[in-house]
XYZ file of C-alpha atoms in Angstrom:
658
model
C 116.002 69.367 113.370
C 117.809 68.269 116.564
C 114.630 66.823 118.153
C 113.736 63.326 119.329
C 110.308 63.099 117.698
C 108.492 64.696 114.796
C 105.498 65.028 117.110
C 106.834 68.455 117.983
C 105.782 69.531 114.501
C 102.371 67.861 114.593
C 100.926 64.409 114.115
C 102.074 62.635 110.958
C 100.996 59.256 109.537
C 103.493 56.387 109.138
C 103.468 56.965 105.376
C 104.284 60.661 105.839
C 107.118 59.893 108.283
C 108.491 57.297 105.874
C 108.417 59.822 103.041
C 110.235 62.432 105.212
C 112.814 59.869 106.213
C 113.392 58.832 102.597
C 113.948 62.404 101.555
C 116.451 63.068 104.372
C 118.266 59.847 103.598
C 118.495 60.804 99.926
C 119.884 64.202 100.906
C 122.455 62.667 103.190
C 123.494 60.284 100.396
C 123.763 62.841 97.616
C 125.170 65.692 99.697
C 127.806 63.537 101.416
C 126.442 64.226 104.871
C 126.051 67.981 104.446
C 122.348 68.581 104.868
C 120.809 71.885 103.798
C 118.789 73.965 106.217
C 115.521 72.030 106.418
C 112.404 73.766 107.640
C 109.926 71.989 109.820
C 107.672 69.585 107.850
C 104.151 70.838 107.211
C 101.348 68.657 105.856
C 100.160 69.934 102.431
C 96.459 69.201 102.651
C 94.701 67.937 99.552
C 92.479 70.988 99.445
C 95.498 73.298 99.410
C 96.131 73.625 95.687
C 94.314 73.121 92.401
C 94.919 69.705 90.861
C 96.520 70.101 87.422
C 97.908 66.965 85.735
C 100.935 66.831 83.433
C 98.867 66.639 80.217
C 96.991 69.827 81.224
C 100.210 71.687 82.123
C 101.593 70.742 78.751
C 98.587 71.691 76.658
C 98.038 74.989 78.525
C 101.744 75.759 78.153
C 102.002 77.019 81.742
C 105.757 77.045 82.245
C 106.976 75.671 78.888
C 105.619 76.011 75.375
C 104.852 72.926 73.333
C 108.347 73.275 71.793
C 109.877 72.958 75.258
C 111.136 76.569 75.539
C 110.105 79.088 78.133
C 109.284 81.629 75.432
C 105.678 81.337 74.366
C 104.510 79.990 77.699
C 102.095 81.646 80.162
C 104.974 82.084 82.660
C 107.057 83.915 80.065
C 104.158 86.228 79.230
C 103.332 87.233 82.797
C 106.641 87.023 84.698
C 107.654 90.523 85.667
C 109.456 89.572 88.849
C 112.876 91.167 89.399
C 114.391 88.680 91.892
C 115.359 85.056 91.505
C 113.206 84.086 94.516
C 110.244 85.961 93.054
C 110.715 84.136 89.749
C 110.585 80.768 91.501
C 107.524 81.752 93.574
C 105.523 82.959 90.564
C 106.222 79.689 88.778
C 104.972 77.775 91.833
C 101.864 79.960 91.970
C 101.054 79.276 88.299
C 101.849 75.581 88.569
C 99.917 75.103 91.824
C 97.161 77.733 92.255
C 95.598 77.900 95.703
C 92.198 76.481 96.694
C 92.197 78.349 99.983
C 89.531 81.073 99.518
C 90.973 83.317 102.218
C 94.488 82.996 100.858
C 93.392 83.781 97.264
C 91.363 86.809 98.360
C 94.281 88.077 100.498
C 96.709 87.830 97.599
C 94.329 89.611 95.195
C 93.778 92.259 97.888
C 97.521 92.934 98.112
C 97.790 93.242 94.334
C 94.791 95.599 94.324
C 96.444 97.718 97.069
C 99.678 97.969 95.067
C 97.761 98.728 91.848
C 95.865 101.559 93.540
C 99.139 103.532 93.798
C 101.044 103.597 90.561
C 104.334 104.719 92.086
C 104.373 102.149 94.929
C 105.070 98.994 92.892
C 107.771 100.680 90.830
C 109.535 101.939 93.978
C 109.553 98.536 95.630
C 110.631 96.808 92.411
C 113.506 99.259 92.106
C 114.756 98.188 95.536
C 114.150 94.482 95.010
C 116.011 94.522 91.690
C 119.199 95.177 93.677
C 118.494 92.408 96.144
C 120.632 89.181 95.915
C 119.182 85.731 96.340
C 119.163 85.085 100.069
C 117.640 81.580 99.822
C 120.335 80.264 97.459
C 123.161 81.857 99.425
C 122.009 80.368 102.684
C 121.520 76.943 101.053
C 125.033 76.959 99.600
C 126.549 77.918 102.955
C 124.543 75.205 104.741
C 125.868 72.582 102.265
C 129.418 73.845 102.760
C 129.469 74.859 99.136
C 129.248 78.556 99.738
C 131.954 81.137 99.778
C 132.718 84.739 100.675
C 130.416 86.072 97.953
C 127.441 84.271 99.480
C 128.112 86.053 102.766
C 128.378 89.323 100.844
C 125.104 88.576 99.077
C 123.357 88.157 102.413
C 125.002 91.319 103.761
C 123.867 93.337 100.741
C 120.343 91.937 100.965
C 120.056 92.718 104.641
C 121.252 96.258 103.916
C 118.240 96.772 101.622
C 115.628 95.630 104.140
C 115.298 99.007 105.883
C 114.672 100.630 102.478
C 111.848 98.189 101.794
C 110.307 98.844 105.233
C 110.462 102.626 104.778
C 108.967 102.365 101.245
C 105.967 100.482 102.624
C 105.295 102.817 105.554
C 101.688 103.777 106.237
C 98.442 101.866 106.239
C 98.938 98.400 104.747
C 96.997 95.156 104.167
C 97.478 92.399 106.718
C 99.780 90.243 104.554
C 102.152 93.129 103.919
C 102.373 93.773 107.683
C 103.301 90.141 108.208
C 105.953 90.305 105.460
C 107.491 93.479 106.951
C 107.598 91.808 110.364
C 109.710 89.006 108.783
C 112.040 91.638 107.330
C 112.697 93.390 110.638
C 115.238 92.579 113.350
C 118.362 91.906 111.328
C 120.413 94.913 112.522
C 122.969 92.909 114.520
C 123.560 90.342 111.807
C 123.721 93.000 109.081
C 126.219 95.020 111.126
C 128.380 91.997 111.869
C 128.628 91.105 108.193
C 129.216 94.691 107.105
C 131.963 95.229 109.657
C 133.754 91.983 108.837
C 133.562 91.755 105.041
C 135.312 93.765 102.317
C 133.052 95.461 99.737
C 133.867 92.944 96.975
C 135.209 89.645 98.386
C 136.858 87.049 96.142
C 135.176 83.889 94.958
C 137.152 81.476 97.152
C 138.334 81.605 100.798
C 141.812 80.502 99.787
C 142.235 83.599 97.604
C 142.282 85.773 100.746
C 141.196 89.331 100.972
C 137.811 88.521 102.589
C 137.956 90.307 105.929
C 138.023 94.078 106.128
C 141.099 95.892 107.491
C 140.800 96.703 111.192
C 138.431 93.825 112.000
C 141.125 91.569 113.510
C 144.503 92.719 114.906
C 146.343 89.440 114.247
C 145.142 89.432 110.653
C 146.246 93.003 110.122
C 149.727 92.224 111.442
C 150.049 89.170 109.211
C 148.955 91.127 106.182
C 151.339 93.958 106.976
C 154.218 91.550 107.229
C 153.200 89.832 104.044
C 152.600 93.003 102.062
C 155.337 95.114 103.544
C 158.101 92.481 103.743
C 160.420 94.302 101.349
C 160.343 97.550 103.282
C 161.051 95.654 106.525
C 164.016 93.981 104.829
C 165.283 97.327 103.526
C 165.119 98.786 107.031
C 167.047 95.884 108.459
C 169.679 96.268 105.702
C 170.188 99.930 106.603
C 170.553 99.070 110.238
C 173.241 96.432 109.479
C 175.166 98.714 107.158
C 175.168 101.433 109.807
C 176.250 99.163 112.691
C 179.105 97.555 110.657
C 180.170 100.704 108.876
C 180.048 98.747 105.533
C 177.980 100.907 103.138
C 177.979 98.229 100.448
C 176.343 95.627 102.690
C 173.235 94.131 101.067
C 170.473 91.677 102.036
C 169.705 89.374 99.150
C 167.562 86.292 98.480
C 167.866 83.119 96.486
C 166.047 79.776 96.484
C 168.939 77.939 98.164
C 169.889 80.155 101.103
C 166.746 82.196 101.372
C 167.445 85.680 102.790
C 171.185 86.385 103.484
C 173.597 89.313 104.143
C 176.239 89.802 101.524
C 179.472 91.861 101.592
C 182.512 92.063 99.372
C 185.357 89.661 100.037
C 187.509 92.603 101.146
C 185.177 93.085 104.151
C 185.318 89.434 105.269
C 187.878 89.917 108.024
C 185.903 92.792 109.476
C 182.713 90.772 109.516
C 184.439 87.743 111.058
C 186.058 89.778 113.817
C 184.457 90.888 117.115
C 182.048 92.527 117.723
C 180.460 91.664 114.326
C 181.274 87.948 114.628
C 179.007 87.768 117.670
C 175.995 88.910 115.628
C 176.636 87.751 112.065
C 176.758 84.039 111.333
C 178.833 82.890 108.327
C 176.877 81.050 105.648
C 178.954 80.966 102.491
C 182.117 82.244 100.810
C 182.525 82.876 97.071
C 185.296 84.253 95.008
C 183.983 87.811 95.250
C 181.639 87.825 98.240
C 181.007 86.555 101.716
C 177.449 85.728 102.944
C 176.089 85.865 106.481
C 172.845 85.608 108.363
C 171.576 86.721 111.769
C 169.021 85.465 114.220
C 166.808 88.475 113.485
C 166.974 87.865 109.687
C 166.153 84.197 110.075
C 163.122 84.959 112.262
C 162.002 87.692 109.886
C 162.336 85.360 106.916
C 160.249 82.753 108.682
C 157.573 85.321 109.537
C 157.471 86.717 105.979
C 157.183 83.251 104.407
C 154.465 82.205 106.863
C 152.664 85.514 106.899
C 150.587 84.733 103.749
C 149.578 81.315 105.020
C 148.834 82.766 108.491
C 146.634 85.458 106.944
C 144.667 82.855 104.952
C 144.340 80.701 108.111
C 143.035 83.635 110.152
C 140.575 84.649 107.375
C 139.369 81.068 107.027
C 138.560 80.930 110.736
C 136.803 84.293 110.666
C 134.864 83.199 107.572
C 133.740 80.072 109.345
C 132.581 82.168 112.311
C 130.490 84.304 109.983
C 128.996 81.278 108.303
C 127.981 79.858 111.726
C 126.429 83.205 112.603
C 124.435 83.235 109.299
C 123.251 79.626 109.701
C 122.167 80.279 113.301
C 119.753 82.796 111.752
C 118.820 80.417 108.927
C 115.089 80.182 109.703
C 114.681 83.928 110.051
C 116.643 84.502 106.821
C 114.386 81.996 105.093
C 111.278 83.813 106.246
C 112.780 87.146 105.096
C 113.572 85.641 101.676
C 109.939 84.345 101.406
C 108.650 87.834 102.315
C 110.793 89.479 99.666
C 109.588 86.917 97.087
C 105.957 87.553 98.031
C 106.460 91.342 97.669
C 108.138 90.817 94.282
C 105.275 88.653 92.939
C 102.585 91.057 94.289
C 104.351 94.045 92.696
C 104.804 92.133 89.407
C 101.131 91.201 89.313
C 100.149 94.840 90.051
C 102.473 96.234 87.430
C 101.043 93.888 84.835
C 97.473 94.601 85.824
C 97.979 98.343 85.344
C 99.901 98.065 82.082
C 97.619 95.522 80.389
C 94.252 96.661 81.736
C 93.486 93.482 83.690
C 90.732 93.324 86.291
C 90.502 92.050 89.848
C 88.555 88.777 89.785
C 85.704 88.150 92.225
C 86.409 84.836 93.931
C 83.890 83.012 96.140
C 82.703 79.549 97.114
C 79.947 79.345 94.514
C 80.017 77.372 91.281
C 80.009 80.515 89.125
C 82.285 80.985 86.117
C 81.371 84.216 84.457
C 84.020 85.931 82.367
C 83.243 89.147 80.473
C 85.657 90.260 77.790
C 88.159 87.479 78.446
C 91.421 87.374 76.604
C 94.321 84.946 76.171
C 97.386 86.689 77.674
C 99.989 84.950 75.529
C 98.125 85.373 72.214
C 97.195 88.982 73.104
C 100.812 89.794 73.791
C 101.939 88.208 70.544
C 99.269 90.043 68.535
C 100.252 93.322 70.214
C 103.775 93.071 68.853
C 102.223 92.804 65.353
C 99.859 95.713 65.950
C 96.772 93.519 65.746
C 93.967 93.529 68.282
C 92.763 90.509 70.255
C 89.024 89.834 70.034
C 87.723 89.398 73.571
C 84.923 86.983 74.351
C 82.500 86.228 77.192
C 82.029 82.852 78.903
C 79.380 81.974 81.451
C 79.278 78.493 82.877
C 77.236 79.446 85.931
C 74.320 77.076 85.176
C 71.722 79.765 85.675
C 70.779 80.726 82.098
C 73.757 79.694 79.975
C 74.432 76.191 81.287
C 77.515 74.801 82.978
C 78.715 73.029 79.800
C 79.252 74.901 76.543
C 79.308 72.869 73.320
C 81.469 74.921 70.957
C 81.319 74.453 67.222
C 82.821 76.473 64.415
C 85.390 76.412 61.596
C 89.015 75.455 61.894
C 91.291 78.404 62.640
C 88.337 80.346 64.086
C 89.811 80.395 67.606
C 88.024 77.586 69.465
C 91.172 76.211 71.040
C 92.342 79.670 72.093
C 88.932 80.325 73.667
C 89.094 77.053 75.592
C 92.645 77.660 76.847
C 92.060 81.302 77.759
C 89.264 80.456 80.187
C 91.330 77.812 81.914
C 94.255 80.234 82.137
C 92.018 82.930 83.588
C 90.950 80.491 86.324
C 94.611 79.630 87.056
C 95.647 83.296 87.226
C 92.752 84.194 89.527
C 93.556 81.453 92.029
C 97.256 82.196 91.797
C 96.344 85.610 93.252
C 96.686 87.723 90.085
C 94.411 90.059 88.254
C 93.040 88.465 85.055
C 92.873 89.472 81.346
C 89.161 90.328 81.254
C 86.756 93.196 81.710
C 85.230 91.380 84.719
C 85.427 87.890 86.212
C 83.367 86.023 88.805
C 84.815 82.616 89.558
C 83.709 80.068 92.110
C 86.721 78.203 93.479
C 87.972 75.557 91.063
C 89.318 72.355 92.553
C 90.745 70.748 89.391
C 91.593 71.910 85.889
C 91.717 69.317 83.089
C 92.655 70.052 79.529
C 92.625 67.749 76.570
C 93.542 70.042 73.676
C 95.716 68.616 70.952
C 97.434 65.246 71.079
C 100.456 63.425 69.682
C 101.616 59.833 69.733
C 103.792 58.316 72.468
C 105.920 55.857 70.547
C 108.191 55.068 73.475
C 105.178 53.651 75.378
C 103.538 52.115 72.280
C 100.630 54.547 72.192
C 99.032 55.969 69.044
C 97.693 59.480 68.886
C 94.160 58.221 69.377
C 95.240 56.033 72.328
C 96.916 59.032 74.013
C 93.711 61.045 73.464
C 91.559 58.292 74.993
C 93.893 57.819 77.993
C 93.801 61.559 78.759
C 89.981 61.619 78.335
C 89.631 58.600 80.630
C 91.764 60.362 83.295
C 89.453 63.358 83.172
C 86.199 61.402 83.359
C 87.489 59.250 86.196
C 88.808 62.119 88.306
C 86.836 65.357 87.688
C 84.602 66.407 90.571
C 81.774 68.872 90.596
C 84.102 71.838 91.190
C 86.446 70.976 88.301
C 86.889 73.038 85.159
C 87.313 70.800 82.062
C 88.237 71.823 78.529
C 87.977 69.237 75.768
C 88.845 69.856 72.132
C 87.679 67.530 69.343
C 87.264 64.307 71.315
C 87.120 61.290 68.970
C 88.742 62.873 65.927
C 91.483 60.262 65.716
C 89.268 57.368 64.621
C 86.423 56.585 62.230
C 83.706 59.187 62.017
C 80.927 57.223 63.710
C 83.234 55.795 66.360
C 84.529 59.249 67.153
C 81.036 60.773 67.221
C 79.848 58.017 69.577
C 82.756 58.570 71.951
C 82.299 62.341 71.949
C 78.533 61.924 72.506
C 78.999 59.565 75.466
C 81.778 61.730 76.933
C 79.563 64.823 76.890
C 76.701 62.925 78.542
C 79.083 61.630 81.265
C 80.362 65.140 82.029
C 76.787 66.339 82.313
C 75.281 63.482 84.302
C 78.148 62.100 86.396
C 80.956 64.601 86.752
C 78.502 67.570 86.792
C 81.409 69.974 86.371
C 81.909 73.232 84.457
C 83.215 72.378 80.968
C 83.957 73.722 77.530
C 83.614 71.106 74.802
C 84.774 71.969 71.253
C 83.856 69.672 68.402
C 83.369 69.369 64.646
C 80.639 66.760 65.136
C 77.697 69.032 64.508
C 75.336 66.229 65.356
C 76.246 66.813 69.033
C 74.443 70.155 69.022
C 71.165 68.239 69.306
C 72.174 67.244 72.851
C 71.517 70.843 73.955
C 67.827 70.148 73.492
C 67.921 67.060 75.747
C 70.550 67.990 78.352
C 69.463 71.027 80.383
C 73.035 71.951 81.424
C 74.390 72.020 77.887
C 74.339 75.152 75.730
C 75.461 75.586 72.160
C 78.020 78.222 71.227
C 79.816 78.917 67.962
C 82.717 80.961 66.651
C 81.396 83.290 64.011
C 82.692 83.579 60.471
C 81.686 85.621 57.456
C 81.657 84.515 53.814
C 82.463 87.172 51.277
C 83.089 86.612 47.576
C 83.983 82.970 48.138
C 86.406 83.796 50.946
C 85.998 82.948 54.656
C 86.657 85.774 57.096
C 87.252 84.650 60.692
C 85.572 87.021 63.154
C 86.864 85.184 66.270
C 83.639 86.057 68.111
C 81.973 83.457 70.306
C 78.179 83.624 70.012
C 75.240 81.518 71.107
C 74.074 79.010 68.562
C 75.557 76.164 66.524
C 77.674 76.052 63.375
C 76.581 73.931 60.440
C 79.879 73.917 58.544
C 83.588 73.609 59.390
C 85.041 75.261 56.313
C 87.853 72.700 56.248
C 88.442 72.991 52.496
C 88.816 76.750 52.676
C 91.353 76.390 55.503
C 93.215 73.770 53.442
C 93.505 76.320 50.623
C 94.798 78.923 53.020
C 97.380 76.389 54.233
C 98.786 76.151 50.682
C 97.424 72.873 49.375
C 97.826 72.622 45.544
C 94.855 74.089 43.760
C 93.952 70.810 41.990
C 93.741 69.159 45.402
C 91.533 71.896 46.776
C 89.250 71.821 43.713
C 88.986 68.035 43.948
C 88.287 68.228 47.712
C 85.529 70.743 47.099
C 83.932 68.479 44.456
C 84.134 65.450 46.714
C 82.649 67.393 49.627
C 79.722 68.558 47.522
C 79.082 65.012 46.307
C 79.301 63.581 49.861
C 76.937 66.204 51.218
C 74.529 65.563 48.376
C 74.764 61.802 49.025
C 74.047 62.294 52.708
C 70.914 64.251 51.910
C 69.682 61.639 49.417
C 70.172 58.654 51.692
C 72.086 55.437 51.711
C 71.111 54.346 48.248
C 72.514 57.571 46.851
C 75.599 57.034 49.107
C 76.398 53.749 47.356
C 76.036 55.357 43.956
C 78.299 58.096 45.114
C 81.132 55.626 45.732
C 80.957 54.586 42.106
C 81.125 58.224 41.063
C 84.318 58.788 43.066
C 86.840 56.217 41.790
C 89.955 55.738 43.776
C 92.395 57.476 41.428
C 90.123 60.124 39.961
C 91.841 62.880 41.915
C 95.044 62.323 39.984
C 93.457 62.733 36.547
C 93.605 66.188 34.948
C 90.249 67.788 34.311
C 88.923 68.016 30.723
C 89.488 71.772 30.779
C 93.117 71.213 31.719
C 93.545 68.582 29.012
C 92.068 70.840 26.389
C 94.330 73.679 27.357
C 97.379 71.440 27.220
C 96.397 70.173 23.744
C 95.994 73.686 22.344
C 99.361 74.703 23.783
C 101.035 71.691 22.197
C 99.517 72.483 18.815
C 100.622 76.134 19.054
C 104.148 75.130 20.011
C 104.415 72.658 17.149
C 103.516 75.433 14.718
C 106.338 77.727 15.879
C 109.627 77.689 13.865
C 111.980 80.009 15.779
C 114.653 80.146 13.046
C 112.136 81.483 10.514
C 110.513 84.166 12.842
C 111.281 87.818 13.062
C 111.484 89.459 16.538
C 107.996 90.810 15.994
C 106.613 87.374 15.047
C 108.267 85.814 18.106
C 106.683 88.412 20.380
C 103.264 87.813 18.824
C 103.652 84.050 19.329
C 104.551 84.564 22.974
C 101.431 86.658 23.505
C 99.369 83.906 21.843
C 100.837 81.230 24.101
C 100.207 83.290 27.195
C 96.562 83.790 26.143
C 96.089 80.006 25.851
C 97.109 79.509 29.524
C 94.287 81.654 30.778
């Protein structure tokens, strides 16, 4: 930064200065002394962004899906940016939503302004789509890794800035005014680059052809000599032929002599006699020809051979001057690139809001969390491609009537995890400055978002699935403050039933009594629903299903109340478990439920009724059917049967299988 002390940028702690120094030292080491353009350090205060840990980012699939690909993530579903810088900014916004109330409101206000005029976002996006990546071009030039095309990219981008300014003329929100101010004042730099560079420069400086014709006189002369060397040689040959009176005189070239003048041997005496001998210098005599040179030809040869190198040298110097000019405007170019990225993201959010019927969230400093008609943007988009509707649901954690913690019960596959995730995603989108997929949304600023939905083992670190689940739960309970939003799915499922129930029970109580945060808690432990009677901030909710002719129909509707069944056996059948396994599971479930109702004595008797290997034995009905089939098959003698008898026998066998 060319200053003696960082105090010019503000007061920093020793730890902060050490961190800055370590980063600069790392850059000097890895970039071999070529530092990029570094902006002045700014303290990122703790209250600046929403705290989202790695486990939450992974489970919410913010930038990458669980498979590791971009497709299927929230970013993939909402990213409509048209510039590289805009794409990077929207990812930062989603990964680190703001906690600054004024900043969030300002961003949403800009999106609302763009969305109020359908043509405005499309017009700006059309211009931005043609805009190169200024940030990357400047960074490459600063690291001495750039080339002519980076200069051309900056030139082309600067040429589009007046179009952006004109397109945004009129009354504008404050942030847009600030962005346009950052885009103004590049006329001199843009003109310098436009005058100096060709329309399509080559990749490397050493390839030449960077600087436009007419920009530098010395370069033009060198190029002319390089490109028109043959015509100059031809003119000199005509002059020599005329002055000597030898029409057959030629100027030739080989790798040994270079350029030389050649005449037939019959003209040797004439060339070696005055006045020609004073001008032409003898080089070589062969059986049929005599070769000469002149001072003019030698000088011309030298200039022709050096013209290409001279042109490259001049272009390299001019290229370096342009790079220095660009880097001297590095800070302003960085601000302009940031402004273009902000415009790109705002237009992308507005375009999405209009196309997908999203609403502007109401953000304030309260502890409200009231979502009406909320939807999961990724799932909704996937269902839309299949022509299926997404069932929207409400969520109110405002602690007025509905409680700040919802205990969600319901069947597997009913949509509990989707409901949990969609509300966390709505909070992230709102504080990222976007409209949200809902009919309406009132959200008090969220300081932290924690998600424990789904788990897998971590063999490299010696952790089982249950251990990973407990570590993530511990991190939430130890860190969540009263402005956090927590979503927990099936805590305690990875261990014994009563152990898991106890852990889930205690976790829910801790969230209510100690963390006192807004939370969604999904579980299959129906015993937990009794806590809603004892804890005033806990409310029961369930995902509705409908039973019809033995089938379970998932309605995907979240309603008040508690579920009394999980329908796990029905879901297992839908998953394709063999029918004997499903039948056996249903019988065991009925027996277990009956045993639970009849008490511990009945429970012990139940164990005796369910021997370890009973599931593998065929039922009596199956055995009887097999026996009848065997008898029927033994009574069939194919060699003695007519076609009609064989057909009748086949019908009989088929009837036995029913």
